[in-house]
Short mmCIF file of N, CA and C and ligand atoms in Angstrom, two decimals:
data_model
loop_
_atom_site.label_atom_id
_atom_site.label_comp_id
_atom_site.label_asym_id
_atom_site.label_seq_id
_atom_site.Cartn_x
_atom_site.Cartn_y
_atom_site.Cartn_z
N MET H 1 0.93 -1.25 0.03
CA MET H 1 -0.05 0.36 0.09
C MET H 1 0.85 1.25 -0.18
N ALA H 2 0.61 2.31 -1.04
CA ALA H 2 1.63 3.05 -0.95
C ALA H 2 1.29 4.50 0.16
N ASP H 3 2.42 5.19 0.61
CA ASP H 3 2.17 6.06 1.91
C ASP H 3 1.13 7.13 1.04
N LYS H 4 0.23 7.62 2.11
CA LYS H 4 -0.52 8.68 1.96
C LYS H 4 -0.19 10.07 1.32
N THR H 5 -0.74 10.65 0.16
CA THR H 5 -0.01 11.63 -0.22
C THR H 5 -1.09 12.89 0.15
N ILE H 6 -0.56 14.08 -0.17
CA ILE H 6 -1.46 15.07 -0.09
C ILE H 6 -2.43 15.58 -0.90
N PHE H 7 -2.21 14.69 -1.90
CA PHE H 7 -3.63 14.67 -2.86
C PHE H 7 -4.54 13.21 -2.37
N SER H 8 -4.43 12.68 -1.49
CA SER H 8 -5.34 11.48 -0.66
C SER H 8 -6.14 12.21 0.22
N GLU H 9 -5.18 13.64 0.58
CA GLU H 9 -5.85 14.20 1.80
C GLU H 9 -6.81 15.17 1.10
N ILE H 10 -6.56 15.45 0.00
CA ILE H 10 -7.54 16.14 -0.84
C ILE H 10 -8.67 15.94 -1.24
N LEU H 11 -8.64 14.35 -1.47
CA LEU H 11 -9.98 13.18 -1.92
C LEU H 11 -10.44 13.00 -0.80
N ASP H 12 -9.90 12.77 0.37
CA ASP H 12 -10.57 12.66 1.45
C ASP H 12 -11.37 13.75 2.35
N GLY H 13 -10.88 15.26 1.45
CA GLY H 13 -11.49 16.27 2.07
C GLY H 13 -11.03 16.81 3.29
N ASN H 14 -9.79 16.16 3.88
CA ASN H 14 -9.00 16.55 5.01
C ASN H 14 -8.32 17.94 4.54
N ILE H 15 -8.04 18.44 3.23
CA ILE H 15 -7.44 19.38 2.97
C ILE H 15 -8.33 20.09 1.73
N PRO H 16 -8.68 21.37 1.70
CA PRO H 16 -9.07 21.98 0.98
C PRO H 16 -8.71 22.40 -0.49
N CYS H 17 -9.49 22.34 -1.49
CA CYS H 17 -8.81 22.75 -2.57
C CYS H 17 -10.06 23.45 -3.51
N ASP H 18 -9.60 24.10 -4.50
CA ASP H 18 -10.00 24.95 -5.42
C ASP H 18 -10.50 23.84 -6.48
N GLU H 19 -11.77 23.13 -6.23
CA GLU H 19 -12.53 22.20 -7.00
C GLU H 19 -13.02 23.03 -8.54
N VAL H 20 -12.57 21.94 -9.52
CA VAL H 20 -13.19 22.45 -10.73
C VAL H 20 -13.72 21.18 -11.63
N TYR H 21 -14.01 20.14 -11.14
CA TYR H 21 -14.76 19.11 -11.76
C TYR H 21 -14.50 17.90 -10.92
N LYS H 22 -15.59 17.04 -10.69
CA LYS H 22 -15.47 15.93 -10.02
C LYS H 22 -16.67 14.71 -11.19
N ASP H 23 -16.20 13.58 -10.59
CA ASP H 23 -16.93 12.48 -10.99
C ASP H 23 -16.70 11.15 -10.48
N GLU H 24 -16.97 10.26 -10.85
CA GLU H 24 -16.85 8.92 -9.96
C GLU H 24 -15.37 8.06 -9.80
N LEU H 25 -14.66 9.14 -11.20
CA LEU H 25 -13.07 8.35 -11.09
C LEU H 25 -12.41 9.24 -10.56
N CYS H 26 -12.52 10.40 -10.60
CA CYS H 26 -11.69 11.73 -10.49
C CYS H 26 -11.88 12.86 -10.19
N LEU H 27 -10.93 13.74 -9.68
CA LEU H 27 -11.09 15.17 -9.09
C LEU H 27 -10.14 16.07 -9.94
N ALA H 28 -10.58 17.35 -9.89
CA ALA H 28 -9.45 18.50 -10.66
C ALA H 28 -10.22 19.53 -9.85
N PHE H 29 -8.58 20.06 -9.47
CA PHE H 29 -8.89 21.26 -8.91
C PHE H 29 -7.48 22.14 -9.26
N ARG H 30 -7.34 23.56 -9.12
CA ARG H 30 -6.39 24.33 -9.30
C ARG H 30 -5.43 23.94 -8.81
N ASP H 31 -4.32 23.88 -9.41
CA ASP H 31 -2.68 24.02 -8.61
C ASP H 31 -2.49 24.96 -7.85
N ILE H 32 -1.75 24.82 -6.67
CA ILE H 32 -1.79 25.75 -5.44
C ILE H 32 -0.44 26.78 -6.17
N GLN H 33 0.47 26.26 -7.00
CA GLN H 33 1.27 26.99 -7.61
C GLN H 33 1.23 27.29 -8.84
N PRO H 34 0.42 27.94 -9.41
CA PRO H 34 0.19 27.94 -11.05
C PRO H 34 1.26 28.46 -11.89
N GLN H 35 1.66 27.63 -12.75
CA GLN H 35 2.44 28.18 -13.75
C GLN H 35 2.32 29.04 -15.43
N ALA H 36 0.67 29.03 -14.85
CA ALA H 36 0.05 30.24 -15.89
C ALA H 36 -1.22 30.21 -15.78
N PRO H 37 -1.79 31.25 -16.14
CA PRO H 37 -3.30 31.49 -16.14
C PRO H 37 -4.46 30.64 -15.31
N VAL H 38 -4.12 29.47 -16.44
CA VAL H 38 -4.71 28.11 -16.22
C VAL H 38 -3.80 27.01 -15.90
N HIS H 39 -4.00 26.67 -14.55
CA HIS H 39 -3.19 25.23 -14.24
C HIS H 39 -4.16 24.46 -13.50
N ILE H 40 -4.76 23.72 -14.04
CA ILE H 40 -5.41 22.54 -13.16
C ILE H 40 -4.74 21.00 -13.16
N LEU H 41 -4.85 20.36 -11.88
CA LEU H 41 -4.53 19.14 -11.76
C LEU H 41 -5.90 18.47 -11.88
N ILE H 42 -5.47 17.07 -12.53
CA ILE H 42 -6.38 16.22 -12.25
C ILE H 42 -5.80 14.77 -11.91
N ILE H 43 -6.82 14.14 -10.74
CA ILE H 43 -6.08 13.11 -10.08
C ILE H 43 -7.17 12.28 -9.78
N PRO H 44 -6.76 10.88 -10.33
CA PRO H 44 -7.57 9.67 -9.96
C PRO H 44 -7.97 9.25 -8.53
N ASN H 45 -9.38 8.81 -8.35
CA ASN H 45 -9.80 8.48 -7.04
C ASN H 45 -8.73 7.69 -6.33
N LYS H 46 -8.40 6.37 -7.30
CA LYS H 46 -7.50 5.52 -7.45
C LYS H 46 -5.88 6.06 -7.03
N ALA H 47 -5.43 5.71 -5.78
CA ALA H 47 -4.26 6.06 -5.29
C ALA H 47 -2.85 5.71 -6.16
N ILE H 48 -2.85 5.86 -7.37
CA ILE H 48 -1.44 4.98 -8.28
C ILE H 48 -0.46 6.15 -8.18
N PRO H 49 0.64 5.42 -7.39
CA PRO H 49 1.66 6.53 -7.59
C PRO H 49 2.45 7.44 -8.65
N SER H 50 2.42 6.82 -9.82
CA SER H 50 3.13 7.23 -11.17
C SER H 50 2.44 6.65 -12.28
N LEU H 51 2.85 7.22 -12.98
CA LEU H 51 2.68 6.24 -14.56
C LEU H 51 3.07 5.00 -14.78
N ARG H 52 4.36 4.90 -14.10
CA ARG H 52 5.10 3.72 -13.79
C ARG H 52 4.67 2.50 -13.30
N GLU H 53 3.58 2.83 -12.13
CA GLU H 53 3.04 1.78 -11.25
C GLU H 53 1.48 1.42 -12.04
N ALA H 54 1.20 2.27 -13.15
CA ALA H 54 0.11 2.01 -13.61
C ALA H 54 -0.12 0.64 -14.46
N GLN H 55 -1.42 0.08 -14.34
CA GLN H 55 -1.19 -1.65 -15.43
C GLN H 55 -2.43 -1.59 -16.17
N GLU H 56 -2.64 -2.32 -16.81
CA GLU H 56 -3.58 -2.40 -17.93
C GLU H 56 -4.97 -2.39 -17.33
N LYS H 57 -4.88 -2.74 -16.09
CA LYS H 57 -6.38 -2.45 -15.59
C LYS H 57 -6.98 -1.27 -15.43
N ASP H 58 -5.95 -0.62 -15.66
CA ASP H 58 -5.85 1.32 -15.32
C ASP H 58 -6.44 1.80 -16.25
N SER H 59 -6.50 1.23 -17.67
CA SER H 59 -6.80 1.85 -18.74
C SER H 59 -7.64 2.53 -18.88
N GLN H 60 -8.93 2.39 -18.12
CA GLN H 60 -10.09 3.24 -18.71
C GLN H 60 -9.78 4.50 -17.79
N ILE H 61 -9.05 4.28 -16.28
CA ILE H 61 -8.83 5.82 -15.63
C ILE H 61 -7.86 6.41 -16.91
N LEU H 62 -7.10 5.88 -16.98
CA LEU H 62 -5.79 7.02 -17.59
C LEU H 62 -6.82 7.42 -18.97
N GLY H 63 -7.39 6.47 -19.47
CA GLY H 63 -8.26 7.11 -20.79
C GLY H 63 -9.14 8.27 -20.33
N HIS H 64 -9.75 8.28 -19.12
CA HIS H 64 -10.55 9.10 -18.76
C HIS H 64 -10.14 10.22 -18.36
N LEU H 65 -9.06 10.10 -17.90
CA LEU H 65 -8.57 11.55 -17.31
C LEU H 65 -8.16 12.20 -18.29
N LEU H 66 -7.60 11.74 -19.34
CA LEU H 66 -7.22 12.51 -20.77
C LEU H 66 -8.38 13.60 -21.30
N LEU H 67 -9.70 12.77 -21.22
CA LEU H 67 -11.04 12.82 -22.05
C LEU H 67 -11.13 14.32 -20.83
N VAL H 68 -11.27 14.04 -19.51
CA VAL H 68 -11.39 15.21 -18.48
C VAL H 68 -10.74 16.49 -18.92
N ALA H 69 -9.61 16.24 -19.35
CA ALA H 69 -8.54 17.20 -19.32
C ALA H 69 -9.19 18.21 -20.23
N ALA H 70 -9.38 17.51 -21.31
CA ALA H 70 -10.12 18.07 -22.81
C ALA H 70 -11.30 18.67 -22.59
N LYS H 71 -12.10 18.37 -21.59
CA LYS H 71 -13.42 18.90 -21.39
C LYS H 71 -13.48 20.34 -20.60
N ILE H 72 -12.33 20.22 -19.79
CA ILE H 72 -11.92 21.23 -18.55
C ILE H 72 -10.97 22.09 -19.57
N ALA H 73 -10.35 22.15 -20.46
CA ALA H 73 -9.72 23.33 -21.16
C ALA H 73 -10.57 23.85 -21.96
N GLU H 74 -11.83 22.92 -22.47
CA GLU H 74 -12.75 23.92 -23.33
C GLU H 74 -13.57 24.44 -22.43
N LYS H 75 -14.00 24.01 -21.07
CA LYS H 75 -14.62 25.01 -19.97
C LYS H 75 -13.97 26.15 -19.64
N GLU H 76 -12.53 26.02 -19.65
CA GLU H 76 -11.85 27.08 -19.22
C GLU H 76 -11.55 28.19 -20.28
N GLY H 77 -12.12 28.04 -21.15
CA GLY H 77 -12.08 28.79 -22.81
C GLY H 77 -10.71 28.74 -23.53
N LEU H 78 -10.12 27.51 -23.32
CA LEU H 78 -8.57 27.55 -23.73
C LEU H 78 -8.45 26.41 -25.12
N GLU H 79 -8.01 27.72 -26.10
CA GLU H 79 -7.90 27.63 -27.21
C GLU H 79 -6.70 26.61 -27.91
N ALA H 80 -5.40 26.60 -26.96
CA ALA H 80 -4.32 25.61 -26.54
C ALA H 80 -4.30 25.60 -25.46
N TRP H 81 -3.93 24.21 -25.01
CA TRP H 81 -3.02 23.89 -23.86
C TRP H 81 -2.24 22.75 -24.00
N ARG H 82 -2.03 22.53 -22.54
CA ARG H 82 -0.47 21.09 -22.60
C ARG H 82 -1.17 20.36 -21.44
N THR H 83 -1.16 19.54 -21.70
CA THR H 83 -1.55 17.99 -20.89
C THR H 83 0.17 17.46 -20.16
N ILE H 84 0.25 17.41 -19.35
CA ILE H 84 1.86 16.80 -18.70
C ILE H 84 1.63 15.95 -17.41
N ILE H 85 2.10 14.85 -17.63
CA ILE H 85 2.33 13.99 -16.61
C ILE H 85 3.96 13.78 -15.91
N ASN H 86 4.24 14.37 -14.94
CA ASN H 86 5.37 14.30 -14.45
C ASN H 86 5.82 12.68 -13.88
N THR H 87 6.30 11.96 -14.50
CA THR H 87 6.87 10.63 -13.75
C THR H 87 8.37 10.31 -13.08
N GLY H 88 8.51 10.53 -11.88
CA GLY H 88 9.66 10.25 -11.20
C GLY H 88 10.04 11.45 -11.05
N ALA H 89 10.98 11.42 -10.00
CA ALA H 89 11.49 13.06 -9.36
C ALA H 89 12.36 13.83 -10.07
N GLU H 90 13.43 12.57 -11.04
CA GLU H 90 13.97 13.90 -12.12
C GLU H 90 13.27 14.50 -12.72
N ALA H 91 12.19 13.88 -13.23
CA ALA H 91 11.30 14.57 -14.20
C ALA H 91 10.44 15.68 -13.64
N GLY H 92 10.78 16.00 -12.28
CA GLY H 92 9.81 17.00 -11.81
C GLY H 92 8.54 16.60 -10.98
N GLN H 93 8.48 15.36 -10.59
CA GLN H 93 7.44 14.69 -10.21
C GLN H 93 7.44 15.04 -8.51
N THR H 94 6.79 15.38 -7.87
CA THR H 94 6.95 15.88 -6.29
C THR H 94 5.55 15.57 -5.64
N VAL H 95 4.63 15.04 -6.16
CA VAL H 95 3.53 14.42 -5.48
C VAL H 95 3.00 13.17 -6.06
N PHE H 96 3.44 11.90 -5.20
CA PHE H 96 3.11 10.41 -5.63
C PHE H 96 2.14 10.07 -5.74
N HIS H 97 1.20 10.66 -6.36
CA HIS H 97 -0.22 10.39 -6.53
C HIS H 97 -0.37 10.97 -8.23
N LEU H 98 -0.54 9.92 -9.13
CA LEU H 98 -0.36 10.41 -10.23
C LEU H 98 -1.50 11.26 -10.68
N HIS H 99 -1.46 12.17 -11.17
CA HIS H 99 -1.88 13.42 -11.72
C HIS H 99 -1.57 14.05 -12.67
N VAL H 100 -2.76 14.43 -13.66
CA VAL H 100 -2.59 15.20 -15.16
C VAL H 100 -2.18 16.60 -14.91
N HIS H 101 -1.36 17.17 -15.20
CA HIS H 101 -1.68 18.89 -15.24
C HIS H 101 -2.10 19.57 -16.58
N VAL H 102 -3.09 20.44 -16.34
CA VAL H 102 -3.76 21.15 -17.61
C VAL H 102 -3.23 22.48 -17.52
N ILE H 103 -2.29 22.73 -18.81
CA ILE H 103 -1.70 24.26 -18.48
C ILE H 103 -2.16 25.02 -19.87
N GLY H 104 -2.69 26.34 -19.49
CA GLY H 104 -2.92 26.98 -20.73
C GLY H 104 -3.21 28.59 -20.08
N GLY H 105 -3.50 29.23 -21.36
CA GLY H 105 -4.02 30.59 -20.72
C GLY H 105 -2.76 31.65 -21.06
N ARG H 106 -1.49 31.30 -21.68
CA ARG H 106 -0.46 32.10 -22.02
C ARG H 106 0.36 31.40 -23.04
N ALA H 107 1.20 31.41 -24.07
CA ALA H 107 1.83 30.81 -25.17
C ALA H 107 2.94 30.09 -24.74
N LEU H 108 2.98 29.08 -25.01
CA LEU H 108 4.06 27.67 -24.12
C LEU H 108 5.17 27.51 -24.77
N THR H 109 6.10 27.46 -24.37
CA THR H 109 7.50 27.43 -25.28
C THR H 109 7.61 25.73 -25.20
N TRP H 110 8.72 25.59 -26.18
CA TRP H 110 9.10 24.10 -26.39
C TRP H 110 10.15 24.07 -26.95
N PRO H 111 11.36 23.14 -26.22
CA PRO H 111 10.79 21.87 -25.34
C PRO H 111 10.75 22.72 -23.97
N PRO H 112 10.20 21.96 -23.21
CA PRO H 112 10.15 22.35 -21.61
C PRO H 112 11.53 22.05 -21.01
N GLY H 113 11.63 22.66 -19.60
CA GLY H 113 12.79 22.68 -19.38
C GLY H 113 13.05 21.24 -18.43
P1 DGP L 1 4.22 17.48 -9.68
O1 DGP L 1 5.57 18.00 -9.77
O2 DGP L 1 4.10 16.95 -11.21
O3 DGP L 1 4.10 16.08 -8.84
O4 DGP L 1 3.14 18.66 -9.65
C1 DGP L 1 2.61 18.57 -8.39
C2 DGP L 1 1.81 19.88 -8.32
O5 DGP L 1 0.87 19.77 -6.91
C3 DGP L 1 2.75 21.12 -8.26
O6 DGP L 1 2.17 21.77 -9.36
C4 DGP L 1 2.05 21.79 -6.53
C5 DGP L 1 0.67 20.91 -6.76
N1 DGP L 1 0.19 21.15 -5.10
C6 DGP L 1 1.03 20.64 -4.11
N2 DGP L 1 0.48 20.00 -2.92
C7 DGP L 1 -0.74 21.17 -3.54
C8 DGP L 1 -2.00 21.09 -2.54
O7 DGP L 1 -2.07 20.95 -1.40
N3 DGP L 1 -2.86 21.73 -3.00
C9 DGP L 1 -2.99 22.13 -4.17
N4 DGP L 1 -4.03 22.89 -4.89
N5 DGP L 1 -2.02 21.90 -5.01
C10 DGP L 1 -0.35 21.33 -4.89
#
């Protein structure tokens, strides 16, 4: 069993969040350290530590997170946006509960840092 993360605490309602979307598989809320005018995190209810630990049986959840990302981007009025899943500390992952970043509202450069 993975250690509890701050995102589990948010899912449990122990830590508040600025919620933007919720359904039976996931929760989305605004990032506390936004990197752009719109910066939203989508997390599965299931505590998968990272994409590395995701399994075949998680396919529906993973696909769902991306479809929710597109739905949220549209709701936020974004014409372009970036979806990011950091996997591993060296890639910038700091919270080990899989999450999709949705970032937009400004021009985004490539390649990322
Ligand atoms: P990552 O670096 O990919 O693991 O992204 C973690 C993100 O989570 C980071 O952008 C900051 C955000 N974050 C960390 N703690 C909290 C919190 O308590 N509330 C909210 N809303 N965001 C958080």
